[in-house]
Coordinates of C-alpha atoms in Angstrom, one line a residue:
X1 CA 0.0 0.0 0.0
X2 CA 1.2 3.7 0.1
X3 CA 2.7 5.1 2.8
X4 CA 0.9 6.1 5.7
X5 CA -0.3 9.9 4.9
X6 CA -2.6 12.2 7.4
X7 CA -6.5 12.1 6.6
X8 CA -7.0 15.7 5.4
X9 CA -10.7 14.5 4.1
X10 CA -13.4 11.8 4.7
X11 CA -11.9 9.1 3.5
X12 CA -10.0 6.5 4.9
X13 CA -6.7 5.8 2.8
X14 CA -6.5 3.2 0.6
X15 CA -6.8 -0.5 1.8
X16 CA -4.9 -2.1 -1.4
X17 CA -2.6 -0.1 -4.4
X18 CA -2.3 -1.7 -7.8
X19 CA 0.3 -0.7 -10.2
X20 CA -1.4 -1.9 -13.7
X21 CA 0.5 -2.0 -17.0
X22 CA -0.1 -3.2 -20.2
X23 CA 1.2 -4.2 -23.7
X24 CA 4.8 -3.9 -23.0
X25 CA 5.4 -5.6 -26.8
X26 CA 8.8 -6.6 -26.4
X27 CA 10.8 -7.7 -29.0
X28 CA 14.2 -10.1 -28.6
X29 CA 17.3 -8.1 -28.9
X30 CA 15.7 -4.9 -28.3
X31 CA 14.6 -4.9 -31.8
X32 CA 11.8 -1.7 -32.8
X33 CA 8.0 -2.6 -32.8
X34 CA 7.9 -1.8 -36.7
X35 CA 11.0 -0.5 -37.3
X36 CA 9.4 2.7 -35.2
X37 CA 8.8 2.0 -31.7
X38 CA 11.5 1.4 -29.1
X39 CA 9.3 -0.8 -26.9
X40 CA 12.4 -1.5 -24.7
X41 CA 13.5 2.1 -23.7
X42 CA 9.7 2.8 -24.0
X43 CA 9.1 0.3 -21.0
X44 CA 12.2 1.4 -19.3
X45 CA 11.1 4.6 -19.0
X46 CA 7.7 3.5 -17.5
X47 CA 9.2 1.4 -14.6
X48 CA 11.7 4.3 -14.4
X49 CA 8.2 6.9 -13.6
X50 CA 6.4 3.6 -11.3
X51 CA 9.4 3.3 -9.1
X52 CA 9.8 7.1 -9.0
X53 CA 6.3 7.1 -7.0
X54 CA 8.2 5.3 -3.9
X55 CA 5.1 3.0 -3.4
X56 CA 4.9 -0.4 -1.3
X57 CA 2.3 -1.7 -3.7
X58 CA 0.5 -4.8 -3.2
X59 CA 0.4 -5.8 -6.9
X60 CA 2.0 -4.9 -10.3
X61 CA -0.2 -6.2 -12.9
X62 CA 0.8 -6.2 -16.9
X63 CA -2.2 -7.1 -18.9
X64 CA -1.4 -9.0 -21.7
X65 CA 1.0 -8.8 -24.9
X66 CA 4.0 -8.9 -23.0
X67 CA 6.1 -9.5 -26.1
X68 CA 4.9 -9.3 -30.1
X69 CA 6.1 -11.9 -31.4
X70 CA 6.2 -14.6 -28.0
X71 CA 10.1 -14.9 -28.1
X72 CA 11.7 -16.6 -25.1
X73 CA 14.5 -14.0 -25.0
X74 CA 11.7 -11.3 -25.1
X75 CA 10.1 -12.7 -22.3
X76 CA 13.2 -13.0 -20.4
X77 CA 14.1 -9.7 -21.2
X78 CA 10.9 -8.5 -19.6
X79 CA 11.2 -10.3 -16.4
X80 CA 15.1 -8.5 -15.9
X81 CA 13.3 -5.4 -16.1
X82 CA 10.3 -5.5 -14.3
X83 CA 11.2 -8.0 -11.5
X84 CA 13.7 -5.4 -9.7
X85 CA 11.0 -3.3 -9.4
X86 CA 8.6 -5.5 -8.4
X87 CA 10.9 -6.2 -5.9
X88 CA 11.3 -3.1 -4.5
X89 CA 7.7 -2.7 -4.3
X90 CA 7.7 -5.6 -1.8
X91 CA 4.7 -6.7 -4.6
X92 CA 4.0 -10.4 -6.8
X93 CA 3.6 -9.7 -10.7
X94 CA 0.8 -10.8 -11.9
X95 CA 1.6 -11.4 -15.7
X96 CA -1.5 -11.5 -17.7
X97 CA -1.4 -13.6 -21.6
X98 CA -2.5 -11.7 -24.6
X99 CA -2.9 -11.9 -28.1
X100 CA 0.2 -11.3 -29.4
X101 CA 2.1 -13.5 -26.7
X102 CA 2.8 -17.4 -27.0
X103 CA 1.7 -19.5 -23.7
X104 CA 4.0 -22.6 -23.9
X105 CA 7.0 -19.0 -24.3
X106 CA 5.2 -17.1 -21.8
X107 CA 5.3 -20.0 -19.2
X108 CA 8.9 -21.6 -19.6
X109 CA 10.4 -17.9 -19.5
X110 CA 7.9 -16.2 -17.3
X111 CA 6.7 -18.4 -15.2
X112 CA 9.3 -21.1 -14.6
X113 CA 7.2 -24.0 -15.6
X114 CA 6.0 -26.2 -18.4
X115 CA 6.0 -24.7 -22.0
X116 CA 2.6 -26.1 -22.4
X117 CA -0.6 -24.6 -24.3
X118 CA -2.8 -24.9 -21.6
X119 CA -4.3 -21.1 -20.3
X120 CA -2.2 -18.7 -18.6
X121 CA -4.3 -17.9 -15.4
X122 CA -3.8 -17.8 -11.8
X123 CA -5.3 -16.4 -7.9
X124 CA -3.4 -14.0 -5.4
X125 CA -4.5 -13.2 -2.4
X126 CA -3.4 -9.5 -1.7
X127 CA -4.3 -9.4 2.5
X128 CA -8.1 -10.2 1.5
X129 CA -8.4 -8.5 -1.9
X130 CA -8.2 -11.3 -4.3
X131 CA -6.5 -10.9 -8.0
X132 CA -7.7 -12.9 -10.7
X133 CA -5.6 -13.7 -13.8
X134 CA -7.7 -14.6 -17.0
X135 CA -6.2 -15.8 -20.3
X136 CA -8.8 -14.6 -23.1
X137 CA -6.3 -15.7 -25.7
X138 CA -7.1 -17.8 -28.5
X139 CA -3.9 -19.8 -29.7
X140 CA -3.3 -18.4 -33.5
X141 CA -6.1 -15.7 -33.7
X142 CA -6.3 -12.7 -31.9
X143 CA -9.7 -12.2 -31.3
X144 CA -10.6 -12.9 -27.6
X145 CA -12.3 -15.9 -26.3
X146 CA -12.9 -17.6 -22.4
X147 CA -14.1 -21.3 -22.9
X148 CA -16.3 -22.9 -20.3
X149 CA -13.5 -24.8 -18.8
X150 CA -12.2 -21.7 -17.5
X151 CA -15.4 -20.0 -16.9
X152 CA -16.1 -23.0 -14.9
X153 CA -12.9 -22.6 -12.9
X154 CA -14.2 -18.6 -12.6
X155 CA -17.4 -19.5 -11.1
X156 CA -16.0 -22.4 -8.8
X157 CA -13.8 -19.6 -7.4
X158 CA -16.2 -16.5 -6.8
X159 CA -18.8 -19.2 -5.3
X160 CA -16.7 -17.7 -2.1
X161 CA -16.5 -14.0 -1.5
X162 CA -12.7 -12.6 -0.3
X163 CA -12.8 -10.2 2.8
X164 CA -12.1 -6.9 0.0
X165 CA -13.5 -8.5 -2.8
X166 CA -12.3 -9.6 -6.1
X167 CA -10.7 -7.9 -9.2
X168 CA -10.3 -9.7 -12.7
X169 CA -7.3 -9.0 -14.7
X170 CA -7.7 -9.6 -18.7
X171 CA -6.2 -9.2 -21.8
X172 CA -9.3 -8.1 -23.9
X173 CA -11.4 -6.1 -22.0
X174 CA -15.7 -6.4 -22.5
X175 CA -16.2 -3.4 -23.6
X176 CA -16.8 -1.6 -27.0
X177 CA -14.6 0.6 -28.9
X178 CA -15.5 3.6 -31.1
X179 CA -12.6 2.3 -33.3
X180 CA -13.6 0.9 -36.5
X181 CA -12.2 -2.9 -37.2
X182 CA -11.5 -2.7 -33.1
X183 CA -14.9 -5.1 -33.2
X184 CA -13.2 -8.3 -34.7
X185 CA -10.5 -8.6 -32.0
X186 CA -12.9 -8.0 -29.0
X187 CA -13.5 -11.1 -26.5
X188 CA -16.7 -12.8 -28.1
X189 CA -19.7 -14.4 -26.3
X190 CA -19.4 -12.1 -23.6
X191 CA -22.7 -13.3 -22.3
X192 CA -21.3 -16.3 -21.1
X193 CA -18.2 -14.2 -19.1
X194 CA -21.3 -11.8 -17.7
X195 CA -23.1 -14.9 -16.2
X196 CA -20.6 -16.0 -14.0
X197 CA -19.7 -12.5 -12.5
X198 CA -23.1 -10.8 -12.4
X199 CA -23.6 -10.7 -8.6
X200 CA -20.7 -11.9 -7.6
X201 CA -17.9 -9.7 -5.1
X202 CA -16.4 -8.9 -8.2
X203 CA -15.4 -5.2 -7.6
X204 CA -13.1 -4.1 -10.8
X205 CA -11.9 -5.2 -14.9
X206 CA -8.4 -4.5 -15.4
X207 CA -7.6 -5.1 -19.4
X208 CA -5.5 -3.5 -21.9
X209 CA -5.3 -4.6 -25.6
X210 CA -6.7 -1.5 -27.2
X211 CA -3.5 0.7 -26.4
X212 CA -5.3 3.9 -25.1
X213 CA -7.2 4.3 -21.5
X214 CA -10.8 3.7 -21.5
X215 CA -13.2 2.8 -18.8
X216 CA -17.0 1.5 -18.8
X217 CA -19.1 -0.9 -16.9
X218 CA -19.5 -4.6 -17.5
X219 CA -22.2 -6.8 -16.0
X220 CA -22.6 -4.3 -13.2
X221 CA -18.4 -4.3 -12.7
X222 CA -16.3 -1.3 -13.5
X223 CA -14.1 -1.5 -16.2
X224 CA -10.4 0.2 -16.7
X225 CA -8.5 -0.4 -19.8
X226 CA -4.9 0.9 -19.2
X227 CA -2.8 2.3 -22.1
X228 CA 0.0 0.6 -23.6
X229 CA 3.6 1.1 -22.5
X230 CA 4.6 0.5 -26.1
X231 CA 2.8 3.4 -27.9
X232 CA -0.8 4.8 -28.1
X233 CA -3.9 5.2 -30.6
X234 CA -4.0 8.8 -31.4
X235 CA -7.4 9.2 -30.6
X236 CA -7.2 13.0 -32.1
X237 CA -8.2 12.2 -35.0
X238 CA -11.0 10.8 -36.8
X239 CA -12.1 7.2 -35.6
X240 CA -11.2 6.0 -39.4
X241 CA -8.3 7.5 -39.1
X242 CA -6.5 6.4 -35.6
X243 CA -3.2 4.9 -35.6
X244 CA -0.5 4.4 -33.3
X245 CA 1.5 7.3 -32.2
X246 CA 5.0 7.4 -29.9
X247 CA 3.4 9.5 -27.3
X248 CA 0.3 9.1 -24.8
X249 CA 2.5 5.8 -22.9
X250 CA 0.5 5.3 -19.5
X251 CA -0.2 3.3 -16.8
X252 CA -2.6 3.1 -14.2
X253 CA -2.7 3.5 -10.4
X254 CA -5.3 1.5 -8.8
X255 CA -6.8 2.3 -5.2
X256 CA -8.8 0.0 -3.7
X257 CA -11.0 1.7 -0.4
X258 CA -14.0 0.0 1.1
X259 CA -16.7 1.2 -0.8
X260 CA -14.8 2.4 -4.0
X261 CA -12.0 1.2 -6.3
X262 CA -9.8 4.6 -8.2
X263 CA -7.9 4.0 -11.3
X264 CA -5.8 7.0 -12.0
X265 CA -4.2 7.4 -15.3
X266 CA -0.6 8.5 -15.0
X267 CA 1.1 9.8 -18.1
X268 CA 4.5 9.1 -18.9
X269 CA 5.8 12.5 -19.9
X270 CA 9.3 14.8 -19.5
X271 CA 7.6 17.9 -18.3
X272 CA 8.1 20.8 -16.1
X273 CA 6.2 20.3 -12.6
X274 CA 5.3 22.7 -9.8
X275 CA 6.8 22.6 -6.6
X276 CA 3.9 24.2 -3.9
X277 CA 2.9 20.8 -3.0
X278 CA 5.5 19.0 -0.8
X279 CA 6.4 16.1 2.2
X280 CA 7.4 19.4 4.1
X281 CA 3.6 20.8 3.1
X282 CA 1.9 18.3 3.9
X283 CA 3.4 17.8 7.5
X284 CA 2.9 21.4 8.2
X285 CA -1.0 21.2 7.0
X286 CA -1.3 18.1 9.1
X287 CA 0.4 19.8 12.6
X288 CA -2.1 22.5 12.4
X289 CA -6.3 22.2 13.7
X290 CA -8.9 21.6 11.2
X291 CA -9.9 24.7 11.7
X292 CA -6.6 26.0 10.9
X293 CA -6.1 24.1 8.0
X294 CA -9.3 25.3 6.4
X295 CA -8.8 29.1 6.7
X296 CA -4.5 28.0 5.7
X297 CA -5.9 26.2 2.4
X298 CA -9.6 26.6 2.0
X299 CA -9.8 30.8 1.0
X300 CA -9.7 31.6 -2.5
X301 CA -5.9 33.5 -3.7

């Protein structure tokens, strides 16, 4: 979680913190996405602005295409990168398949076990807020599918609520996109996926996939698609017209309080920032009364 901070408002601070990445796209050798995009300094400088927040985060989640192509260097490379972190963070990784990454790859490289084909899922349980790992991958296509054997497996494990409830982590998220041609690599028969979760303790959707930040609700369940680390749709421009742009690189911040779950996006940008707000600030604010720190902060300048 983040570090203890004084309670200025009416909220409680956060119970859990999420860091959530997505579509890293790493290539072996550090090769460019396209000739164009330098996915590995791209991501480097991505973990560089995470770790530059000084959290103690109880997850970092990376929602699917890891790599582009599913190399096992690629993979590796990925884990020597965002492990340290992690690390530091004091928080698990919970690495999430998509469409552009290869499971029997992802699992030798990534997860230290069998370079099978079977789904790339799996359950942690962050101090009663349990994370959920869902492989909507489809093995050759990249389209978005969850088959019943894994919606089975879903079900069996919401059947019991956790203490802070749950949040799902995805590849392609249930949601629409304004993008033309966006339609034929959605997840399909979402029906199904909106069964097993409809009135369940699931709280949040993480996803990625569409490589800009998006939000919506799914089945009753909030839903926050982070951007890609890699590069961004340039949503400034006509729908027909989007492409992908070297700019607009996010992630997400994810706050989980009793009642409500955040997701803040946070830019990855070089730019000038104000100093007014500081440690020093805030400890002053917090030494003074209420009433003190209304009339301090509160009048207009």
């Amino acid at each position: 979680m983040d570090a203890a901070s004084p309670r200025f408002g009416q909220y409680e601070p956060a119970r859990r913190t999420l860091v959530h990445l997505s579509d890293t796209h790493l290539l072996a050798g550090g090769r460019r996405l396209g000739g164009r995009y330098d996915t590995t300094e791209n991501l480097r400088r991505t973990l560089e602005a995470v770790d530059a927040l000084e959290l103690r985060a109880d997850a970092l989640v990376v929602t699917g295409d890891l790599t582009d192509l599913g190399e096992p260097e690629a993979y590796r490379a990925l884990r020597r990168a965002v492990e340290p972190l992690a690390e530091r963070m004091g928080a698990p990784v919970a690495w999430v398949a998509g469409n552009h990454d290869e499971r029997p790859a992802l699992r030798s490289a990534l997860l230290d076990g069998d370079a099978t084909l079977a789904p790339v899922t799996g359950v942690w349980d962050l101090a009663g807020l349990r994370l959920i790992a869902l492989d909507t991958t489809v093995p050759g296509w990249h389209h978005g599918e969850l088959d019943e054997a894994q919606l089975d497996w879903l079900r069996q494990i919401l059947a019991e609520p956790a203490p802070l409830g749950t949040i799902l982590a995805m590849h392609h998220p249930p949601l629409p996109s304004h993008i033309p041609l966006f339609d034929i690599l959605e997840l399909r028969d979402q029906h199904r996926f909106a069964a097993v979760i409809a009135g369940t303790d699931v709280r949040a959707i993480l996803a990625g996939h569409l490589h800009y930040s998006t939000s919506g609700s799914f089945a009753g369940v909030p839903v926050s698609v982070a951007s890609a680390t890699c590069y961004a749709m340039n949503l400034a421009r006509p729908a027909q017209e989007v492409n992908g742009m070297d700019a607009g690189q996010a992630f997400q911040l994810v706050h989980v309080y009793d009642d409500t779950i955040t997701h803040s996006t946070v830019p990855v940008v070089d730019a000038a920032t104000g100093d007014y707000f500081s440690a020093e600030w805030v400890a002053r604010m917090a030494a003074l009364t209420p009433q003190e720190r209304l009339e301090e902060f509160s009048r207009k300048r």
